[in-house]
Coordinates of C-alpha atoms in Angstrom, one line a residue:
Chain Z
X889 CA 24.8 -22.0 -5.6
X890 CA 21.5 -20.3 -6.3
X891 CA 19.9 -23.6 -6.9
X892 CA 20.9 -25.0 -3.6
X893 CA 19.7 -21.9 -1.8
X894 CA 16.4 -22.0 -3.6
X895 CA 15.9 -25.7 -2.7
X896 CA 16.7 -24.8 0.9
X897 CA 14.3 -21.9 0.9
X898 CA 11.7 -24.3 -0.5
X899 CA 12.3 -26.8 2.2
X900 CA 11.9 -24.0 4.8
X901 CA 8.6 -23.0 3.2
X902 CA 7.5 -26.6 3.1
X903 CA 8.3 -27.3 6.8
X904 CA 6.9 -23.9 7.8
X905 CA 3.6 -24.6 6.1
X906 CA 3.4 -28.1 7.5
X907 CA 3.8 -26.6 11.0
X908 CA 1.3 -23.9 10.3
X909 CA -1.3 -26.6 9.6
X910 CA -0.8 -28.2 13.0
X911 CA -3.2 -27.9 15.9
X912 CA -0.9 -26.8 18.6
X913 CA -0.4 -23.0 18.9
X914 CA 3.3 -23.1 19.6
X915 CA 4.0 -25.3 16.5
X916 CA 2.1 -22.7 14.4
X917 CA 4.4 -20.0 15.8
X918 CA 7.4 -22.1 14.9
X919 CA 5.9 -22.5 11.4
X920 CA 5.7 -18.7 10.9
X921 CA 9.3 -18.3 12.0
X922 CA 10.4 -21.0 9.5
X923 CA 8.4 -19.3 6.7
X924 CA 10.0 -15.9 7.5
X925 CA 13.5 -17.6 7.4
X926 CA 12.6 -19.0 4.0
X927 CA 11.4 -15.7 2.7
X928 CA 14.6 -13.9 3.9
X929 CA 16.9 -16.5 2.5
X930 CA 14.9 -16.2 -0.8
X931 CA 15.5 -12.5 -1.0
X932 CA 19.2 -13.0 -0.6
X933 CA 19.2 -15.7 -3.3
X934 CA 17.1 -13.7 -5.7
X935 CA 19.4 -10.7 -5.4
X936 CA 22.1 -12.9 -6.9
X937 CA 24.9 -14.7 -5.0
X938 CA 27.8 -13.5 -7.0
X939 CA 31.3 -13.3 -5.5
X940 CA 32.4 -10.0 -4.1
X941 CA 33.4 -8.0 -1.1
X942 CA 30.9 -7.0 1.6
X943 CA 29.2 -3.8 0.6
X944 CA 31.4 -1.4 2.5
X945 CA 33.3 1.1 0.4
X946 CA 37.0 0.3 0.5
X947 CA 39.6 1.8 -1.9
X948 CA 40.8 -0.5 -4.6
X949 CA 38.0 -3.1 -4.5
X950 CA 35.7 -3.1 -7.6
X951 CA 33.4 -6.0 -7.0
X952 CA 30.8 -5.8 -4.2
X953 CA 27.8 -7.9 -3.4
X954 CA 24.4 -6.3 -4.0
X955 CA 23.6 -4.1 -0.9
X956 CA 19.9 -3.6 -1.6
X957 CA 18.6 -7.2 -0.8
X958 CA 20.6 -7.0 2.5
X959 CA 18.8 -3.8 3.4
X960 CA 15.5 -5.3 2.5
X961 CA 16.2 -8.4 4.6
X962 CA 17.2 -6.4 7.6
X963 CA 14.0 -4.4 7.4
X964 CA 11.9 -7.6 7.0
X965 CA 13.8 -9.4 9.9
X966 CA 13.0 -6.6 12.3
X967 CA 9.4 -6.5 11.2
X968 CA 8.9 -10.2 11.6
X969 CA 10.7 -10.1 15.0
X970 CA 8.1 -7.6 16.1
X971 CA 5.2 -9.6 14.8
X972 CA 6.5 -12.9 16.2
X973 CA 7.0 -11.5 19.7
X974 CA 3.4 -10.1 19.5
X975 CA 2.2 -13.5 18.3
X976 CA 3.9 -15.3 21.1
X977 CA 2.3 -13.1 23.8
X978 CA -1.0 -13.3 22.1
X979 CA -0.8 -17.0 21.9
X980 CA 0.1 -17.2 25.6
X981 CA -2.8 -15.0 26.6
X982 CA -5.3 -16.8 24.3
X983 CA -4.2 -20.2 25.6
X984 CA -4.6 -18.9 29.2
X985 CA -8.0 -17.3 28.5
X986 CA -9.5 -20.1 26.5
X987 CA -7.9 -22.8 28.6
X988 CA -6.5 -24.6 25.6
X989 CA -3.7 -24.3 23.0
X990 CA -5.4 -26.5 20.5
X991 CA -6.7 -24.5 17.5
X992 CA -9.4 -27.1 16.9
X993 CA -11.0 -26.2 20.2
X994 CA -10.7 -22.4 19.6
X995 CA -13.8 -22.4 17.5
X996 CA -16.7 -20.6 19.2
X997 CA -20.3 -20.6 18.3
X998 CA -21.5 -17.8 20.5
X999 CA -21.8 -15.6 17.4
X1000 CA -24.2 -17.8 15.5
Chain N
X123 CA 6.0 22.7 -1.8
X124 CA 6.6 19.1 -2.6
X125 CA 7.1 18.4 1.1
X126 CA 3.3 18.9 1.5
X127 CA 2.7 15.4 0.2
X128 CA 4.4 13.7 3.2
X129 CA 2.4 15.6 5.8
X130 CA -0.5 13.1 5.9
X131 CA 2.0 10.4 6.9
X132 CA 4.2 12.5 9.3
X133 CA 1.5 14.3 11.3
X134 CA -0.3 11.2 12.6
X135 CA 3.0 9.5 13.2
X136 CA 4.3 12.4 15.4
X137 CA 0.9 12.7 17.1
X138 CA 0.9 9.0 17.9
X139 CA 4.3 9.3 19.5
X140 CA 3.2 12.4 21.4
X141 CA 0.0 10.8 22.9
X142 CA 2.0 7.7 24.0
X143 CA 3.6 9.8 26.7
X144 CA 0.5 10.4 28.8
X145 CA -2.0 7.6 28.0
X146 CA -4.0 8.1 31.3
X147 CA -4.8 11.8 30.8
X148 CA -7.8 10.9 28.7
X149 CA -9.4 14.3 28.4
X150 CA -6.2 15.8 27.0
X151 CA -5.5 12.9 24.7
X152 CA -9.0 13.0 23.2
X153 CA -8.7 16.7 22.5
X154 CA -5.3 16.2 20.9
X155 CA -6.6 13.3 18.8
X156 CA -9.6 15.2 17.6
X157 CA -7.6 18.4 16.9
X158 CA -4.9 16.5 15.0
X159 CA -7.3 14.6 12.9
X160 CA -9.2 17.8 11.9
X161 CA -5.9 19.5 11.1
X162 CA -4.8 16.5 9.1
X163 CA -8.1 16.6 7.2
X164 CA -7.6 20.2 6.4
X165 CA -4.1 19.4 5.1
X166 CA -5.4 16.4 3.1
X167 CA -8.1 18.7 1.6
X168 CA -5.5 21.3 0.6
X169 CA -3.3 18.5 -0.8
X170 CA -6.3 17.3 -2.9
X171 CA -6.9 20.9 -4.1
X172 CA -3.3 21.4 -4.9
X173 CA -2.8 18.2 -6.9
X174 CA -6.1 18.8 -8.8
X175 CA -4.9 22.3 -9.7
X176 CA -1.2 21.7 -10.4
X177 CA -0.8 18.0 -11.1
X178 CA 1.0 15.1 -9.4
X179 CA 3.2 16.0 -6.5
X180 CA 6.4 13.9 -6.2
X181 CA 8.6 13.9 -3.2
X182 CA 12.1 12.4 -3.6
X183 CA 12.9 11.6 0.0
X184 CA 16.5 12.6 1.0
X185 CA 17.0 14.2 -2.4
X186 CA 17.8 11.0 -4.2
X187 CA 16.4 10.8 -7.8
X188 CA 13.6 8.4 -8.5
X189 CA 14.8 4.8 -9.1
X190 CA 17.5 5.1 -6.3
X191 CA 15.6 6.7 -3.4
X192 CA 12.1 6.2 -2.1
X193 CA 9.6 8.4 -3.8
X194 CA 6.3 9.6 -2.3
X195 CA 3.9 10.0 -5.2
X196 CA 0.8 12.1 -4.6
X197 CA -1.3 11.6 -7.7
X198 CA -5.0 12.2 -7.9
X199 CA -6.0 8.6 -6.9
X200 CA -3.8 8.6 -3.9
X201 CA -4.8 12.0 -2.6
X202 CA -8.5 11.3 -3.1
X203 CA -8.1 8.2 -0.9
X204 CA -6.0 10.0 1.7
X205 CA -8.7 12.7 1.9
X206 CA -11.5 10.0 2.4
X207 CA -9.3 8.2 5.0
X208 CA -9.0 11.4 7.0
X209 CA -12.7 12.1 6.9
X210 CA -13.4 8.7 8.3
X211 CA -10.7 9.1 10.9
X212 CA -12.3 12.4 12.1
X213 CA -15.6 10.7 12.5
X214 CA -14.1 7.8 14.4
X215 CA -12.1 10.1 16.6
X216 CA -15.3 11.8 17.8
X217 CA -17.1 8.5 18.1
X218 CA -14.4 6.6 20.0
X219 CA -14.8 8.3 23.5
X220 CA -18.4 7.2 23.6
X221 CA -17.9 3.7 22.3
X222 CA -14.8 2.6 24.2
X223 CA -14.5 2.3 27.9
X224 CA -12.0 4.6 29.7
X225 CA -9.8 1.7 30.4
X226 CA -9.6 0.6 26.8
X227 CA -8.9 4.2 25.7
X228 CA -6.1 4.5 28.2
X229 CA -4.3 1.4 26.8
X230 CA -2.8 3.5 24.0
X231 CA -5.9 3.3 21.8
X232 CA -5.1 6.7 20.2
X233 CA -1.5 5.8 19.5
X234 CA -2.6 2.7 17.6
X235 CA -5.3 4.7 15.9
X236 CA -2.7 7.3 14.7
X237 CA -0.4 4.5 13.6
X238 CA -3.2 2.9 11.6
X239 CA -3.8 6.1 9.8
X240 CA -0.1 6.6 9.2
X241 CA 0.1 3.2 7.6
X242 CA -3.0 3.6 5.5
X243 CA -1.9 7.1 4.2
X244 CA 1.6 5.8 3.6
X245 CA 0.4 2.8 1.6
X246 CA -1.7 5.1 -0.6
X247 CA 1.1 7.6 -1.2
X248 CA 4.2 5.4 -1.6
X249 CA 5.8 4.8 -5.0
X250 CA 8.1 2.0 -4.0
X251 CA 7.0 -1.6 -3.7
X252 CA 9.0 -2.6 -0.7
X253 CA 8.0 0.7 1.0
X254 CA 4.4 -0.4 0.4
X255 CA 5.2 -3.6 2.3
X256 CA 6.6 -1.6 5.2
X257 CA 3.5 0.6 5.3
X258 CA 1.3 -2.5 5.2
X259 CA 3.2 -3.8 8.2
X260 CA 2.7 -0.5 10.0
X261 CA -1.0 -0.6 9.5
X262 CA -1.2 -4.3 10.3
X263 CA 0.7 -4.0 13.5
X264 CA -1.6 -1.2 14.6
X265 CA -4.6 -3.3 13.6
X266 CA -3.3 -6.4 15.6
X267 CA -3.2 -4.2 18.7
X268 CA -6.6 -2.7 18.0
X269 CA -8.4 -5.9 17.3
X270 CA -7.3 -7.4 20.6
X271 CA -8.0 -4.2 22.6
X272 CA -10.4 -5.1 25.3
X273 CA -8.9 -8.5 25.8
X274 CA -12.1 -10.5 25.5
X275 CA -12.0 -14.3 25.1
X276 CA -13.4 -14.2 21.6
X277 CA -11.2 -11.3 20.6
X278 CA -8.1 -13.2 21.6
X279 CA -9.2 -16.2 19.7
X280 CA -10.1 -14.4 16.5
X281 CA -7.1 -12.1 16.5
X282 CA -4.7 -15.1 16.5
X283 CA -6.3 -16.2 13.3
X284 CA -6.2 -12.7 11.8
X285 CA -2.6 -12.3 12.8
X286 CA -1.5 -15.7 11.4
X287 CA -3.2 -15.1 8.1
X288 CA -1.7 -11.6 7.7
X289 CA 1.7 -12.8 8.8
X290 CA 1.6 -15.5 6.1
X291 CA 0.5 -13.1 3.4
X292 CA 3.1 -10.6 4.4
X293 CA 5.8 -13.2 4.0
X294 CA 4.4 -14.0 0.6
X295 CA 4.6 -10.3 -0.2
X296 CA 8.3 -10.3 0.7
X297 CA 8.8 -13.4 -1.5
X298 CA 7.0 -11.7 -4.4
X299 CA 9.1 -8.6 -4.0
X300 CA 12.2 -10.9 -4.2
X301 CA 10.9 -12.4 -7.4
X302 CA 10.3 -8.9 -8.9
X303 CA 13.7 -7.8 -7.9
X304 CA 15.4 -10.7 -9.5
X305 CA 13.5 -10.3 -12.8
X306 CA 13.6 -6.5 -13.2
X307 CA 16.3 -5.4 -10.7
X308 CA 14.4 -2.6 -9.1
X309 CA 11.8 -2.0 -6.4
X310 CA 10.6 1.4 -7.6
X311 CA 7.1 1.0 -9.1
X312 CA 7.6 3.3 -12.0
X313 CA 10.8 1.7 -13.0
X314 CA 9.3 -1.8 -12.6
X315 CA 6.4 -0.8 -14.9
X316 CA 8.9 0.6 -17.5
X317 CA 11.0 -2.6 -17.4
X318 CA 7.9 -4.9 -17.6
X319 CA 6.8 -3.0 -20.7
X320 CA 10.3 -3.3 -22.2
X321 CA 10.5 -7.1 -21.7
X322 CA 6.9 -7.5 -22.8
X323 CA 5.6 -9.3 -19.7
X324 CA 6.7 -12.9 -20.3
X325 CA 5.3 -15.9 -18.4
X326 CA 7.4 -15.3 -15.3
X327 CA 6.1 -11.7 -15.0
X328 CA 2.5 -12.8 -15.3
X329 CA 3.2 -15.4 -12.6
X330 CA 4.5 -12.6 -10.4
X331 CA 1.5 -10.5 -11.2
X332 CA -0.8 -13.4 -10.0
X333 CA 1.3 -13.7 -6.8
X334 CA 0.8 -10.0 -6.2
X335 CA -2.8 -10.5 -6.8
X336 CA -2.9 -13.3 -4.3
X337 CA -1.2 -11.2 -1.6
X338 CA -3.4 -8.2 -2.1
X339 CA -6.5 -10.3 -2.5
X340 CA -5.9 -11.8 0.9
X341 CA -5.8 -8.3 2.4
X342 CA -8.8 -7.2 0.4
X343 CA -10.9 -10.4 1.0
X344 CA -11.5 -11.6 -2.5
X345 CA -13.5 -14.8 -3.0
X346 CA -11.4 -17.8 -2.0
X347 CA -9.4 -15.7 0.5
X348 CA -12.1 -13.9 2.4
X349 CA -12.7 -16.6 5.1
X350 CA -10.8 -14.6 7.8
X351 CA -12.7 -11.4 7.4
X352 CA -16.2 -11.7 8.8
X353 CA -15.4 -13.0 12.3
X354 CA -12.3 -10.9 12.9
X355 CA -14.2 -7.8 11.9
X356 CA -17.2 -8.5 14.0
X357 CA -15.4 -9.1 17.3
X358 CA -13.6 -5.8 18.1
X359 CA -15.1 -2.6 19.4
X360 CA -17.5 -0.9 16.8
X361 CA -15.2 2.0 16.3
X362 CA -12.3 -0.4 15.5
X363 CA -14.5 -2.4 13.2
X364 CA -15.5 0.8 11.4
X365 CA -11.8 1.8 10.8
X366 CA -11.0 -1.7 9.6
X367 CA -14.1 -2.0 7.4
X368 CA -13.6 1.4 5.9
X369 CA -9.8 1.4 5.4
X370 CA -8.0 -2.0 5.5
X371 CA -9.6 -4.0 2.7
X372 CA -9.6 -0.8 0.6
X373 CA -5.8 -0.6 0.9
X374 CA -5.7 -4.1 -0.7
X375 CA -8.1 -3.0 -3.5
X376 CA -6.0 0.2 -4.0
X377 CA -2.9 -2.0 -4.3
X378 CA -4.6 -4.2 -6.9
X379 CA -5.7 -1.1 -8.9
X380 CA -2.2 0.3 -8.7
X381 CA -0.3 -2.9 -9.6
X382 CA -2.7 -3.9 -12.4
X383 CA -3.1 -0.5 -14.1
X384 CA 0.5 0.5 -13.8
X385 CA 2.7 -2.6 -14.0
X386 CA 1.0 -5.8 -15.3
X387 CA -1.1 -4.4 -18.1
X388 CA 0.1 -6.4 -21.0
X389 CA -1.7 -9.8 -20.4
X390 CA -5.3 -8.6 -19.7
X391 CA -6.7 -11.8 -21.3
X392 CA -5.3 -13.9 -18.5
X393 CA -5.2 -11.7 -15.4
X394 CA -8.2 -9.5 -15.9
X395 CA -10.6 -12.2 -17.0
X396 CA -9.5 -14.1 -13.8
X397 CA -10.6 -10.9 -11.9
X398 CA -14.0 -10.9 -13.4
X399 CA -14.6 -14.5 -12.5
X400 CA -13.4 -14.0 -8.9
X401 CA -15.4 -10.8 -8.7
X402 CA -18.6 -12.6 -9.5
X403 CA -17.9 -15.3 -7.0
X404 CA -16.9 -12.8 -4.3
X405 CA -20.2 -10.9 -4.7
X406 CA -22.3 -14.1 -4.5
X407 CA -20.5 -15.7 -1.5
X408 CA -20.3 -12.5 0.4
X409 CA -23.9 -11.8 0.1
X410 CA -24.9 -15.4 0.9
X411 CA -22.8 -15.1 4.1
X412 CA -24.7 -11.9 5.0
X413 CA -28.0 -13.7 4.7
X414 CA -26.8 -16.7 6.7
X415 CA -26.5 -15.2 10.1
X416 CA -28.6 -13.4 12.8
X417 CA -25.6 -11.5 14.3
X418 CA -26.0 -7.9 13.1
X419 CA -22.2 -7.2 13.3
X420 CA -21.5 -10.3 11.2
X421 CA -24.1 -9.2 8.6
X422 CA -22.3 -5.9 8.2
X423 CA -18.9 -7.5 8.1
X424 CA -20.1 -9.9 5.4
X425 CA -21.4 -6.9 3.4
X426 CA -17.8 -5.7 2.9
X427 CA -17.1 -8.7 0.7
X428 CA -19.6 -8.1 -2.2
X429 CA -18.4 -4.5 -2.3
X430 CA -14.9 -5.8 -2.9
X431 CA -16.3 -7.9 -5.7
X432 CA -17.8 -4.9 -7.3
X433 CA -14.5 -3.0 -7.2
X434 CA -12.6 -6.0 -8.6
X435 CA -15.1 -6.3 -11.4
X436 CA -14.3 -2.8 -12.5
X437 CA -10.6 -3.6 -12.6
X438 CA -11.2 -6.8 -14.5
X439 CA -13.3 -5.1 -17.2
X440 CA -10.6 -2.5 -17.6
X441 CA -12.2 0.3 -19.6
X442 CA -12.2 3.9 -18.6
X443 CA -15.8 3.8 -17.6
X444 CA -15.5 0.7 -15.4
X445 CA -12.4 2.1 -13.7
X446 CA -14.2 5.3 -12.9
X447 CA -17.0 3.1 -11.5
X448 CA -14.4 1.3 -9.4
X449 CA -12.9 4.5 -8.0
X450 CA -16.4 6.0 -7.4
X451 CA -17.4 2.8 -5.6
X452 CA -14.2 2.7 -3.6
X453 CA -14.7 6.2 -2.2
X454 CA -18.4 5.6 -1.6
X455 CA -17.8 2.2 0.0
X456 CA -15.1 3.6 2.4
X457 CA -17.6 6.2 3.7
X458 CA -20.7 4.0 3.9
X459 CA -18.9 1.1 5.6
X460 CA -17.7 3.5 8.2
X461 CA -21.3 4.7 8.7
X462 CA -22.7 1.2 8.9
X463 CA -20.2 -0.1 11.5
X464 CA -20.7 3.0 13.6
X465 CA -24.5 2.7 13.4
X466 CA -24.4 -1.0 14.2
X467 CA -22.2 -0.1 17.2
X468 CA -24.9 2.3 18.4
X469 CA -27.7 -0.3 17.8
X470 CA -25.8 -3.0 19.7
X471 CA -25.2 -0.5 22.5
X472 CA -28.9 0.4 22.9
X473 CA -30.2 -3.1 22.3
X474 CA -27.6 -4.7 24.6
X475 CA -27.2 -7.6 22.2
X476 CA -26.0 -8.3 18.7
X477 CA -28.5 -11.0 18.1
X478 CA -31.2 -9.9 15.6
X479 CA -33.8 -12.3 17.1
X480 CA -33.6 -10.6 20.5
X481 CA -34.1 -7.0 19.2
X482 CA -37.5 -5.5 18.6
X483 CA -39.2 -2.2 18.1
X484 CA -36.2 0.1 18.6
X485 CA -37.8 2.7 16.4
X486 CA -40.2 3.8 19.1
X487 CA -37.4 4.8 21.3
X488 CA -34.7 5.7 18.8
X489 CA -36.3 7.2 15.7
X490 CA -33.2 9.1 14.6
X491 CA -31.1 6.0 14.8
X492 CA -33.7 4.0 12.8
X493 CA -34.0 6.5 10.0
X494 CA -30.3 7.0 9.7
X495 CA -29.9 3.2 9.4
X496 CA -32.6 3.1 6.8
X497 CA -30.9 5.8 4.8
X498 CA -27.6 4.1 5.1
X499 CA -29.1 0.8 3.8
X500 CA -30.5 2.6 0.7
X501 CA -27.1 4.2 0.1
X502 CA -25.4 0.8 0.4
X503 CA -27.8 -1.1 -1.9
X504 CA -27.5 1.6 -4.6
X505 CA -31.0 3.1 -4.7
X506 CA -30.9 5.9 -7.4
X507 CA -30.3 9.3 -5.9
X508 CA -27.5 7.9 -3.6
X509 CA -23.8 7.3 -4.2
X510 CA -24.0 3.5 -4.4
X511 CA -26.1 3.8 -7.5
X512 CA -23.7 5.8 -9.6
X513 CA -20.8 3.6 -8.9
X514 CA -22.8 0.5 -9.8
X515 CA -24.3 2.2 -12.9
X516 CA -20.8 3.0 -14.2
X517 CA -19.6 -0.5 -13.5
X518 CA -22.6 -2.1 -15.2
X519 CA -22.3 0.1 -18.3
X520 CA -18.6 -0.7 -18.5
X521 CA -19.4 -4.4 -18.3
X522 CA -22.2 -4.2 -20.9
X523 CA -19.9 -2.3 -23.3
X524 CA -17.5 -5.4 -23.1
X525 CA -20.5 -7.8 -23.3
X526 CA -19.9 -9.4 -20.0
X527 CA -23.5 -10.2 -19.4
X528 CA -23.1 -12.8 -16.7
X529 CA -21.2 -10.5 -14.3
X530 CA -23.9 -7.8 -14.8
X531 CA -26.6 -10.2 -13.8
X532 CA -24.6 -11.4 -10.8
X533 CA -23.9 -7.8 -9.8
X534 CA -27.6 -6.9 -9.9
X535 CA -28.7 -10.0 -8.1
X536 CA -26.2 -9.5 -5.3
X537 CA -27.3 -5.8 -5.0
X538 CA -30.8 -7.1 -4.5
X539 CA -29.7 -9.5 -1.8
X540 CA -27.6 -6.8 -0.1
X541 CA -30.7 -4.7 0.2
X542 CA -32.6 -7.7 1.5
X543 CA -29.9 -8.4 4.2
X544 CA -30.0 -4.8 5.3
X545 CA -33.8 -4.6 5.4
X546 CA -33.7 -7.8 7.5
X547 CA -31.8 -5.8 10.1
X548 CA -34.1 -2.8 9.7
X549 CA -37.3 -4.8 10.0
X550 CA -36.0 -7.1 12.7
X551 CA -34.4 -4.5 15.0
X552 CA -36.6 -1.4 14.4
X553 CA -40.1 -2.6 13.5
X554 CA -42.5 -4.4 15.7
X555 CA -43.9 -3.9 19.1
X556 CA -41.8 -2.4 21.8
X557 CA -40.7 -5.0 24.4
X558 CA -42.2 -3.9 27.7
X559 CA -40.0 -6.0 29.9
X560 CA -36.6 -5.9 28.4
X561 CA -34.2 -2.9 27.9
X562 CA -36.8 -0.4 29.3
X563 CA -34.4 2.4 30.1
X564 CA -33.7 4.9 27.4
X565 CA -30.0 5.3 26.5
X566 CA -28.8 8.5 25.0
X567 CA -27.4 8.1 21.5
X568 CA -26.6 11.7 20.8
X569 CA -22.9 11.3 21.0
X570 CA -23.1 8.4 18.5
X571 CA -25.4 10.2 16.2
X572 CA -23.2 13.2 15.2
X573 CA -20.2 11.5 13.6
X574 CA -22.6 9.1 11.9
X575 CA -24.8 11.8 10.6
X576 CA -21.8 13.8 9.4
X577 CA -20.5 10.8 7.4
X578 CA -23.9 10.0 6.1
X579 CA -24.4 13.5 4.9
X580 CA -21.1 13.3 3.0
X581 CA -22.2 9.9 1.5
X582 CA -25.5 11.4 0.3
X583 CA -23.7 14.4 -1.1
X584 CA -21.5 12.0 -3.0
X585 CA -24.6 10.6 -4.7
X586 CA -26.7 13.7 -5.1
X587 CA -23.8 15.9 -6.2
X588 CA -22.4 13.2 -8.6
X589 CA -22.3 15.8 -11.4
X590 CA -19.8 17.7 -9.4
X591 CA -17.6 14.7 -8.4
X592 CA -17.7 12.8 -11.7
X593 CA -15.2 14.9 -13.8
X594 CA -12.6 14.4 -11.1
X595 CA -13.2 10.6 -10.9
X596 CA -13.2 10.4 -14.7
X597 CA -9.9 12.2 -15.0
X598 CA -8.4 9.7 -12.4
X599 CA -9.7 6.8 -14.6
X600 CA -8.2 8.4 -17.7
X601 CA -4.9 8.8 -15.8
X602 CA -5.0 5.2 -14.7
X603 CA -5.6 4.0 -18.3
X604 CA -2.4 5.6 -19.5
X605 CA 0.4 4.4 -17.1
X606 CA 3.1 6.2 -19.0
X607 CA 2.0 9.5 -17.4
X608 CA 2.9 8.1 -14.0
X609 CA 6.1 6.6 -15.2
X610 CA 7.3 9.8 -16.9
X611 CA 6.4 12.0 -14.0
X612 CA 8.2 9.8 -11.5
X613 CA 11.3 9.0 -13.6
X614 CA 11.4 12.6 -15.1
X615 CA 12.0 11.5 -18.7

């Protein structure tokens, strides 16, 4: 199971990085979302995918899944939500102000 | 008493929330910001004194013992850097009202400023690797907002690149934490260090070490990963650039110091010789960049990079002397980069342009500004009585004791070129005949001068009073060379 999940996380990373290297701003934003999905899935996998009850204390159950990676993922998800929403607004404003959403054309020379 | 150590994180956090309620009442907000930063500086100073006197302060948040809860570890290195951070914050708080327009200030500048300081102090003080990630995000979120504050065309463009780069490296940080967790089963730094020692740092752990280095080197702008820094640091307002230049890359360097003196110390042949190689390239490429442009803000921004190289070189050589050189240089560089960005802000303000070719003869009208800049250049380049010299001297002696001749030559050469790049600004902007037709009216720089002069005095004191500071720095380096002290004091064994 861990192997399948690792391959899946790898695929998410690969498609995410492919999208990051595109020219259109929106595709780059999608790329970052894919990468963060990959990273979160990866935490879950690396915490171990053993069988067990959800980590809520119930009498009589001895095996639980590891609660720590889930807490880490939850934190990381919220953070990347915040950053992604900021990125989307920033991308919108930058595209509006610069008149293009093509990263190739967002290279200025007014500082040289 | 151990609660003292969390105050440098809590106070700016609460103050940031407080000033978010009335962003338009600028006169009150400014007073609050200045008062809070001075208060915070006093507390950081007392914290420094307390830790120096009585040893490392450890706060187990929520009363949970070390590997299970989050610990806040105030050791000498962390409190020294927190103290330096707060000194720079005070100077920037007094500089900001003059530098920013009222409109920019009223768009929650002070809230973001407080959050930035919260994140930086938190990153210095935490003892938990995932908590370090969270504090990185706190300071990065504040920095995204600050870099785009003012909403200029160039700012929008450059902040997208800055944000994307940092988003990517943050995700890589999370991935690396996942790797660490799967190998050693903990996220507490002391316990990671203990377990890494127990299993003798096999191949996978060295790989994780390099991944950590990649993440922190992106934040700190080490050689192949510095491409984002110069432009994104030269577009925001000078006071924001000063905060970034003084604090953000230094958090990356601090994390490299922490991770590679505490956790991954068992394979120095691989990791630390990589650092020396990259440090040399960082110095060279940074200084070449500084010589390549006529934009004064870009020149200063490029000058951050060789300084990062110097500090990385000290970590790579990894002797007590070179580490004390790194720490000395770290404190010196935080202060002097703050000074330089603030000075450049004043120069751009009075000249009305950031193009070196369009400036001329400013010294006739602004002698104080000119001589302050001259002094700051000497401090940066490491001319003997000043603080840059002592840091570099310790680094060079450390390198010579390990017979790393090439890095010594590279370091000295790049120091010469740093001096050259700074003198180019001094000669270009301050010397020469006064232009009769352009920028005739005299603008007051008194409000700019005070915070800068204060910081510069501190910087000169750091160099002239080196005898007084050196024992503290040396004890920090000794402490870093023996990680078991940290591990024992956190895990209470």
